[in-house]
Amino acid sequence: MTAEQLERPYTRSSSEYLLALRDKSLNDAPVELAHLDELHVTHTPRMGGVDTEYIRALAEVESELPPILVHRPTMRVVDGVHRLRAAQANGQIFIKVRYFDGDTTDADLLAVALNVSHGRPLSLEDRAAAAERIFASHPEWSDRAVAAVAGLSARKVSEIRQNSAGTLLQSDRRIGLDGRSRPVDSTHGRELASELIKQNPAASLRTIARQAGISPATVADVRSRVMRGEDPVPSRQRGHAAAQRSPQQSACRPPQQRPVVTRSPAELGSIFDTLRRDPSMRLNEMGRHILRMLDAAALVARDRQRFVESVPAHCKNQMSELVHGYAEIWETFAHDLKSQPAPEGA
């Protein structure tokens, strides 16, 4: 399967292309036999190299191991070095392979993307180093796009980008997971999104994102800020421009409130346990319904990555759309809870 065949409808400059390769296209590529002497191992995303114990364990597996992935132009092993070494240890002459015909940069990124989705996981250090390499080859990728390939959180990727800022090429735009290019400075987009939300509070995140030219995640943050009566643009983002605002302009800005602190899964679990023990929640039907919903959310908070890995590749996009939609409903629910005062004497 050639890179040209896979190029549409994805853009080669986006992480979407690589994730489509990983999750579907390469799995549909034909399985062929390759002579072990023709294969090379010149690069691995594992900083510590191969794991001899893991090779020994694979060599003792009686069932057939999955095919390895090979970069056809160079015959370099992209994914499956441990399986290759196990085959060599067993004295095999041939091994089953799938071929990738793209460029070497994409092959390097695939080596990372594949190892964070199956097989022996990469260490945190391996994934952080991979993120730094992605910044070097694709500085225009958004934090979420890099995170999806490297198997890190967007917050961790943002930290790595900031720490490496002095050595990286800078781009004034970011290409997101959806392949869309957006400006790094989203001040104007945030302000526009704020106006659109006020005009049509029921509009979906994706509709507003498309109109304002920012990501759905950014729109979600803007909506939360609008609901709390805050400036849609974080003060740190306004930077020097905020300091230069005229007194009249500053007077027009909404009053600043303390931002909502993001809770860890453990903290959320503690809050949930308190609610679950409350008789006023447990002893009525609607309260029990709510606790069951929160229990499902708690499972996701505790073991999100395992759930992500368990969803079949062809269902991931639909699942993402569904979760985004429910997240909007949960966000509105949270706003309603805070905006409706408790009855007197409660």
Tab-separated table of C-alpha atoms in Angstrom:
chain	number	residue	atom	x	y	z
A	1	MET	CA	0.000	0.000	0.000
A	2	THR	CA	1.572	3.294	-1.060
A	3	ALA	CA	1.530	6.642	0.712
A	4	GLU	CA	-0.275	8.135	-2.300
A	5	GLN	CA	-3.141	5.675	-1.904
A	6	LEU	CA	-3.528	6.688	1.716
A	7	GLU	CA	-3.181	10.405	1.264
A	8	ARG	CA	-6.852	11.147	0.732
A	9	PRO	CA	-8.968	12.180	2.535
A	10	TYR	CA	-6.181	12.887	5.037
A	11	THR	CA	-3.533	15.615	4.812
A	12	ARG	CA	0.033	14.350	4.999
A	13	SER	CA	0.963	17.258	7.276
A	14	SER	CA	-1.535	16.184	9.936
A	15	SER	CA	-1.447	13.643	12.738
A	16	GLU	CA	-4.802	12.428	11.414
A	17	TYR	CA	-2.950	10.777	8.518
A	18	LEU	CA	-0.637	8.849	10.847
A	19	LEU	CA	-3.431	7.792	13.174
A	20	ALA	CA	-5.466	6.564	10.193
A	21	LEU	CA	-2.438	4.541	9.089
A	22	ARG	CA	-2.033	3.068	12.552
A	23	ASP	CA	-5.676	2.296	13.265
A	24	LYS	CA	-6.902	1.052	9.893
A	25	SER	CA	-4.894	1.356	6.699
A	26	LEU	CA	-1.828	-0.617	7.763
A	27	ASN	CA	-4.018	-3.313	9.293
A	28	ASP	CA	-5.592	-3.789	5.856
A	29	ALA	CA	-2.234	-4.048	4.086
A	30	PRO	CA	-1.360	-7.536	2.763
A	31	VAL	CA	0.819	-9.823	4.877
A	32	GLU	CA	3.974	-11.009	3.112
A	33	LEU	CA	7.050	-13.052	3.971
A	34	ALA	CA	10.443	-11.374	4.315
A	35	HIS	CA	13.853	-12.983	4.743
A	36	LEU	CA	15.315	-12.063	8.130
A	37	ASP	CA	18.669	-11.223	6.558
A	38	GLU	CA	16.999	-8.471	4.480
A	39	LEU	CA	15.702	-6.589	7.509
A	40	HIS	CA	17.500	-3.850	9.437
A	41	VAL	CA	17.074	-2.274	12.857
A	42	THR	CA	18.524	1.237	12.777
A	43	HIS	CA	16.175	3.148	15.080
A	44	THR	CA	13.898	2.426	17.996
A	45	PRO	CA	11.785	4.817	20.079
A	46	ARG	CA	12.936	2.933	23.186
A	47	MET	CA	15.780	4.833	24.836
A	48	GLY	CA	16.826	1.720	26.746
A	49	GLY	CA	16.986	-0.471	23.647
A	50	VAL	CA	15.436	-3.924	23.435
A	51	ASP	CA	14.336	-5.962	26.449
A	52	THR	CA	16.081	-9.354	26.418
A	53	GLU	CA	13.606	-10.859	28.893
A	54	TYR	CA	10.698	-9.850	26.698
A	55	ILE	CA	12.442	-11.328	23.643
A	56	ARG	CA	12.894	-14.593	25.515
A	57	ALA	CA	9.220	-14.616	26.511
A	58	LEU	CA	8.105	-14.011	22.908
A	59	ALA	CA	10.414	-16.747	21.651
A	60	GLU	CA	8.610	-19.233	23.898
A	61	VAL	CA	5.138	-18.302	22.645
A	62	GLU	CA	3.727	-21.240	20.680
A	63	SER	CA	1.014	-19.329	18.835
A	64	GLU	CA	1.895	-17.232	15.801
A	65	LEU	CA	2.894	-13.656	16.563
A	66	PRO	CA	1.415	-10.698	14.611
A	67	PRO	CA	3.277	-9.480	11.502
A	68	ILE	CA	5.917	-6.811	11.988
A	69	LEU	CA	5.872	-3.506	10.100
A	70	VAL	CA	8.723	-2.784	7.683
A	71	HIS	CA	9.607	0.405	5.805
A	72	ARG	CA	9.907	-1.027	2.292
A	73	PRO	CA	12.288	1.599	0.780
A	74	THR	CA	14.921	0.901	3.453
A	75	MET	CA	13.764	-2.525	4.756
A	76	ARG	CA	13.988	-1.055	8.236
A	77	VAL	CA	11.795	-2.525	10.978
A	78	VAL	CA	9.330	0.168	12.051
A	79	ASP	CA	7.379	-1.890	14.592
A	80	GLY	CA	8.167	-5.356	15.928
A	81	VAL	CA	11.877	-5.344	16.843
A	82	HIS	CA	11.229	-7.697	19.773
A	83	ARG	CA	9.275	-10.068	17.496
A	84	LEU	CA	12.139	-9.948	14.990
A	85	ARG	CA	14.709	-10.818	17.671
A	86	ALA	CA	12.468	-13.636	18.932
A	87	ALA	CA	12.268	-15.061	15.400
A	88	GLN	CA	16.053	-14.887	15.106
A	89	ALA	CA	16.421	-16.627	18.490
A	90	ASN	CA	14.170	-19.440	17.226
A	91	GLY	CA	16.260	-19.881	14.087
A	92	GLN	CA	13.544	-18.734	11.684
A	93	ILE	CA	14.517	-17.809	8.131
A	94	PHE	CA	11.391	-15.844	7.220
A	95	ILE	CA	8.992	-13.642	9.167
A	96	LYS	CA	5.569	-12.250	8.325
A	97	VAL	CA	5.569	-8.521	7.566
A	98	ARG	CA	3.365	-5.677	6.427
A	99	TYR	CA	5.065	-2.962	4.390
A	100	PHE	CA	4.890	0.816	4.688
A	101	ASP	CA	5.955	2.800	1.616
A	102	GLY	CA	5.929	6.347	3.011
A	103	ASP	CA	8.855	8.598	3.869
A	104	THR	CA	11.322	7.990	6.703
A	105	THR	CA	9.901	10.755	8.934
A	106	ASP	CA	6.464	9.158	8.870
A	107	ALA	CA	8.074	5.776	9.531
A	108	ASP	CA	9.756	7.177	12.660
A	109	LEU	CA	6.465	8.642	13.895
A	110	LEU	CA	4.628	5.394	13.192
A	111	ALA	CA	7.172	3.560	15.350
A	112	VAL	CA	6.009	5.726	18.258
A	113	ALA	CA	2.278	5.744	17.455
A	114	LEU	CA	2.136	1.968	17.127
A	115	ASN	CA	4.013	1.329	20.349
A	116	VAL	CA	1.658	3.475	22.423
A	117	SER	CA	-1.413	1.619	21.141
A	118	HIS	CA	-0.347	-2.032	21.464
A	119	GLY	CA	2.450	-4.385	22.432
A	120	ARG	CA	5.048	-3.480	25.053
A	121	PRO	CA	4.261	0.114	26.100
A	122	LEU	CA	6.847	2.859	25.796
A	123	SER	CA	8.046	4.392	29.045
A	124	LEU	CA	7.128	7.969	29.943
A	125	GLU	CA	10.704	9.000	29.110
A	126	ASP	CA	10.450	7.311	25.698
A	127	ARG	CA	7.186	9.121	24.926
A	128	ALA	CA	8.534	12.486	26.098
A	129	ALA	CA	11.599	12.052	23.886
A	130	ALA	CA	9.307	11.137	20.990
A	131	ALA	CA	7.297	14.332	21.556
A	132	GLU	CA	10.506	16.371	21.288
A	133	ARG	CA	11.332	14.665	17.968
A	134	ILE	CA	7.827	15.414	16.701
A	135	PHE	CA	8.290	19.092	17.573
A	136	ALA	CA	11.487	19.086	15.518
A	137	SER	CA	9.851	17.547	12.426
A	138	HIS	CA	6.328	18.981	12.800
A	139	PRO	CA	6.483	22.218	14.839
A	140	GLU	CA	3.088	23.201	13.434
A	141	TRP	CA	1.263	20.298	15.118
A	142	SER	CA	-1.004	21.202	18.046
A	143	ASP	CA	-0.354	19.852	21.531
A	144	ARG	CA	-3.314	17.481	21.189
A	145	ALA	CA	-2.059	16.206	17.837
A	146	VAL	CA	1.396	15.480	19.280
A	147	ALA	CA	-0.200	13.921	22.361
A	148	ALA	CA	-2.282	11.510	20.267
A	149	VAL	CA	0.800	10.205	18.451
A	150	ALA	CA	3.193	10.184	21.418
A	151	GLY	CA	0.715	8.732	23.925
A	152	LEU	CA	0.890	11.652	26.358
A	153	SER	CA	-1.603	14.129	27.767
A	154	ALA	CA	-1.951	17.460	25.973
A	155	ARG	CA	-0.882	19.179	29.195
A	156	LYS	CA	2.343	17.171	29.356
A	157	VAL	CA	3.043	17.913	25.692
A	158	SER	CA	2.502	21.632	26.347
A	159	GLU	CA	5.073	21.490	29.165
A	160	ILE	CA	7.594	19.765	26.893
A	161	ARG	CA	6.997	22.335	24.150
A	162	GLN	CA	7.560	25.221	26.569
A	163	ASN	CA	10.755	23.671	27.949
A	164	SER	CA	12.068	23.153	24.407
A	165	ALA	CA	10.931	26.531	23.037
A	166	GLY	CA	14.449	27.913	22.688
A	167	THR	CA	15.564	25.107	20.365
A	168	LEU	CA	12.436	24.684	18.222
A	169	LEU	CA	11.292	26.304	15.021
A	170	GLN	CA	8.245	28.440	15.780
A	171	SER	CA	5.034	28.448	13.760
A	172	ASP	CA	2.237	31.005	14.066
A	173	ARG	CA	-0.353	28.324	13.339
A	174	ARG	CA	-1.194	24.884	14.710
A	175	ILE	CA	-2.625	21.897	12.849
A	176	GLY	CA	-5.032	20.043	15.110
A	177	LEU	CA	-6.182	16.437	15.342
A	178	ASP	CA	-8.879	17.216	12.780
A	179	GLY	CA	-6.293	18.414	10.229
A	180	ARG	CA	-7.458	22.032	10.453
A	181	SER	CA	-4.924	24.844	10.725
A	182	ARG	CA	-5.579	27.455	13.418
A	183	PRO	CA	-3.622	30.492	14.691
A	184	VAL	CA	-1.458	30.030	17.777
A	185	ASP	CA	-2.864	33.259	19.235
A	186	SER	CA	-6.534	32.469	19.624
A	187	THR	CA	-7.446	35.799	21.271
A	188	HIS	CA	-9.620	36.977	18.379
A	189	GLY	CA	-11.189	33.535	17.955
A	190	ARG	CA	-12.004	33.333	21.660
A	191	GLU	CA	-13.656	36.751	21.621
A	192	LEU	CA	-15.686	35.826	18.541
A	193	ALA	CA	-16.688	32.493	20.113
A	194	SER	CA	-17.838	34.368	23.218
A	195	GLU	CA	-20.158	36.529	21.111
A	196	LEU	CA	-21.482	33.497	19.222
A	197	ILE	CA	-22.189	31.656	22.477
A	198	LYS	CA	-24.104	34.643	23.843
A	199	GLN	CA	-26.110	34.878	20.615
A	200	ASN	CA	-26.890	31.158	20.514
A	201	PRO	CA	-26.192	29.362	23.823
A	202	ALA	CA	-27.527	26.060	22.428
A	203	ALA	CA	-25.064	25.948	19.510
A	204	SER	CA	-22.704	22.953	19.573
A	205	LEU	CA	-19.003	23.281	20.293
A	206	ARG	CA	-18.111	22.169	16.775
A	207	THR	CA	-20.452	24.676	15.131
A	208	ILE	CA	-18.946	27.568	17.069
A	209	ALA	CA	-15.410	26.246	16.546
A	210	ARG	CA	-15.943	26.212	12.787
A	211	GLN	CA	-17.296	29.771	12.777
A	212	ALA	CA	-14.653	31.206	15.114
A	213	GLY	CA	-11.686	29.330	13.624
A	214	ILE	CA	-10.608	27.705	16.899
A	215	SER	CA	-10.744	24.158	18.248
A	216	PRO	CA	-13.817	22.631	19.966
A	217	ALA	CA	-11.730	22.242	23.137
A	218	THR	CA	-10.995	25.968	23.131
A	219	VAL	CA	-14.690	26.730	22.591
A	220	ALA	CA	-15.507	24.543	25.611
A	221	ASP	CA	-13.106	26.603	27.709
A	222	VAL	CA	-14.617	29.856	26.396
A	223	ARG	CA	-18.133	28.614	27.201
A	224	SER	CA	-17.098	27.753	30.766
A	225	ARG	CA	-15.577	31.199	31.196
A	226	VAL	CA	-18.673	32.904	29.808
A	227	MET	CA	-20.874	30.898	32.185
A	228	ARG	CA	-18.717	32.044	35.121
A	229	GLY	CA	-18.783	35.664	33.974
A	230	GLU	CA	-15.070	35.682	33.173
A	231	ASP	CA	-13.058	37.124	30.318
A	232	PRO	CA	-13.125	34.531	27.485
A	233	VAL	CA	-9.378	35.106	27.003
A	234	PRO	CA	-7.078	33.972	29.857
A	235	SER	CA	-5.174	36.880	31.372
A	236	ARG	CA	-1.807	35.264	30.616
A	237	GLN	CA	-2.752	35.023	26.933
A	238	ARG	CA	-3.616	38.686	26.661
A	239	GLY	CA	-0.130	39.442	27.927
A	240	HIS	CA	1.173	42.844	26.973
A	241	ALA	CA	-1.992	43.697	25.042
A	242	ALA	CA	-4.053	43.431	28.224
A	243	ALA	CA	-1.777	45.921	29.968
A	244	GLN	CA	-2.267	48.402	27.131
A	245	ARG	CA	-6.060	48.423	27.291
A	246	SER	CA	-7.596	51.842	27.927
A	247	PRO	CA	-9.446	52.423	31.231
A	248	GLN	CA	-12.719	52.607	29.310
A	249	GLN	CA	-12.081	49.227	27.659
A	250	SER	CA	-11.047	47.680	30.965
A	251	ALA	CA	-14.248	48.881	32.569
A	252	CYS	CA	-16.232	46.975	29.964
A	253	ARG	CA	-14.600	43.659	30.764
A	254	PRO	CA	-16.571	41.186	32.869
A	255	PRO	CA	-15.445	40.865	36.507
A	256	GLN	CA	-12.739	38.255	37.005
A	257	GLN	CA	-13.507	35.298	39.232
A	258	ARG	CA	-11.259	32.598	40.545
A	259	PRO	CA	-10.931	29.861	37.936
A	260	VAL	CA	-12.354	26.447	38.650
A	261	VAL	CA	-9.579	24.115	39.832
A	262	THR	CA	-9.204	20.900	37.847
A	263	ARG	CA	-9.607	17.966	40.209
A	264	SER	CA	-7.534	14.796	40.076
A	265	PRO	CA	-9.326	11.417	39.710
A	266	ALA	CA	-8.596	10.736	43.400
A	267	GLU	CA	-10.136	14.048	44.482
A	268	LEU	CA	-13.175	13.432	42.290
A	269	GLY	CA	-13.494	9.969	43.795
A	270	SER	CA	-13.513	11.456	47.294
A	271	ILE	CA	-16.279	13.897	46.344
A	272	PHE	CA	-18.280	11.041	44.800
A	273	ASP	CA	-17.899	8.903	47.939
A	274	THR	CA	-19.312	11.750	50.022
A	275	LEU	CA	-22.331	12.064	47.732
A	276	ARG	CA	-22.839	8.305	47.664
A	277	ARG	CA	-23.065	8.184	51.469
A	278	ASP	CA	-25.565	11.046	51.627
A	279	PRO	CA	-29.027	9.589	52.539
A	280	SER	CA	-30.819	12.340	50.601
A	281	MET	CA	-29.184	10.945	47.435
A	282	ARG	CA	-29.459	7.241	48.217
A	283	LEU	CA	-33.020	7.126	49.486
A	284	ASN	CA	-34.893	8.413	46.431
A	285	GLU	CA	-35.134	7.037	42.905
A	286	MET	CA	-33.795	10.086	41.062
A	287	GLY	CA	-30.859	10.334	43.451
A	288	ARG	CA	-29.958	6.704	42.771
A	289	HIS	CA	-30.156	7.348	39.005
A	290	ILE	CA	-27.720	10.247	39.370
A	291	LEU	CA	-25.329	8.186	41.498
A	292	ARG	CA	-25.307	5.419	38.874
A	293	MET	CA	-24.405	7.982	36.183
A	294	LEU	CA	-21.646	9.413	38.352
A	295	ASP	CA	-20.349	5.912	39.073
A	296	ALA	CA	-19.924	5.328	35.324
A	297	ALA	CA	-18.084	8.650	35.014
A	298	ALA	CA	-15.851	7.652	37.942
A	299	LEU	CA	-14.863	4.457	36.112
A	300	VAL	CA	-13.719	6.515	33.122
A	301	ALA	CA	-11.800	8.920	35.377
A	302	ARG	CA	-9.978	6.010	37.039
A	303	ASP	CA	-9.165	3.947	33.963
A	304	ARG	CA	-9.577	6.188	30.924
A	305	GLN	CA	-6.660	4.824	28.912
A	306	ARG	CA	-7.828	1.215	29.195
A	307	PHE	CA	-11.261	2.202	27.899
A	308	VAL	CA	-9.657	4.072	24.980
A	309	GLU	CA	-7.607	1.006	24.070
A	310	SER	CA	-10.647	-1.295	24.279
A	311	VAL	CA	-12.694	0.649	21.696
A	312	PRO	CA	-12.293	-0.914	18.204
A	313	ALA	CA	-10.354	1.337	15.824
A	314	HIS	CA	-13.293	1.717	13.418
A	315	CYS	CA	-15.530	2.927	16.289
A	316	LYS	CA	-13.177	5.534	17.757
A	317	ASN	CA	-14.331	8.514	15.652
A	318	GLN	CA	-18.023	7.830	16.326
A	319	MET	CA	-17.297	7.312	20.012
A	320	SER	CA	-15.376	10.602	20.115
A	321	GLU	CA	-18.331	12.472	18.558
A	322	LEU	CA	-20.721	10.878	21.038
A	323	VAL	CA	-18.542	11.684	24.051
A	324	HIS	CA	-18.077	15.286	22.858
A	325	GLY	CA	-21.857	15.628	22.631
A	326	TYR	CA	-22.443	14.176	26.088
A	327	ALA	CA	-19.644	16.364	27.488
A	328	GLU	CA	-21.573	19.440	26.339
A	329	ILE	CA	-24.672	18.149	28.128
A	330	TRP	CA	-22.676	17.449	31.316
A	331	GLU	CA	-21.192	20.941	31.136
A	332	THR	CA	-24.664	22.488	30.862
A	333	PHE	CA	-25.831	20.260	33.738
A	334	ALA	CA	-22.927	21.496	35.904
A	335	HIS	CA	-23.783	25.098	35.045
A	336	ASP	CA	-27.463	24.525	35.941
A	337	LEU	CA	-26.478	23.045	39.313
A	338	LYS	CA	-24.425	26.118	40.201
A	339	SER	CA	-26.836	28.682	38.785
A	340	GLN	CA	-29.936	27.381	40.591
A	341	PRO	CA	-29.770	28.378	44.270
A	342	ALA	CA	-30.609	25.815	46.935
A	343	PRO	CA	-34.031	26.221	48.613
A	344	GLU	CA	-34.113	28.104	51.890
A	345	GLY	CA	-33.319	25.863	54.833
A	346	ALA	CA	-31.472	23.375	52.641
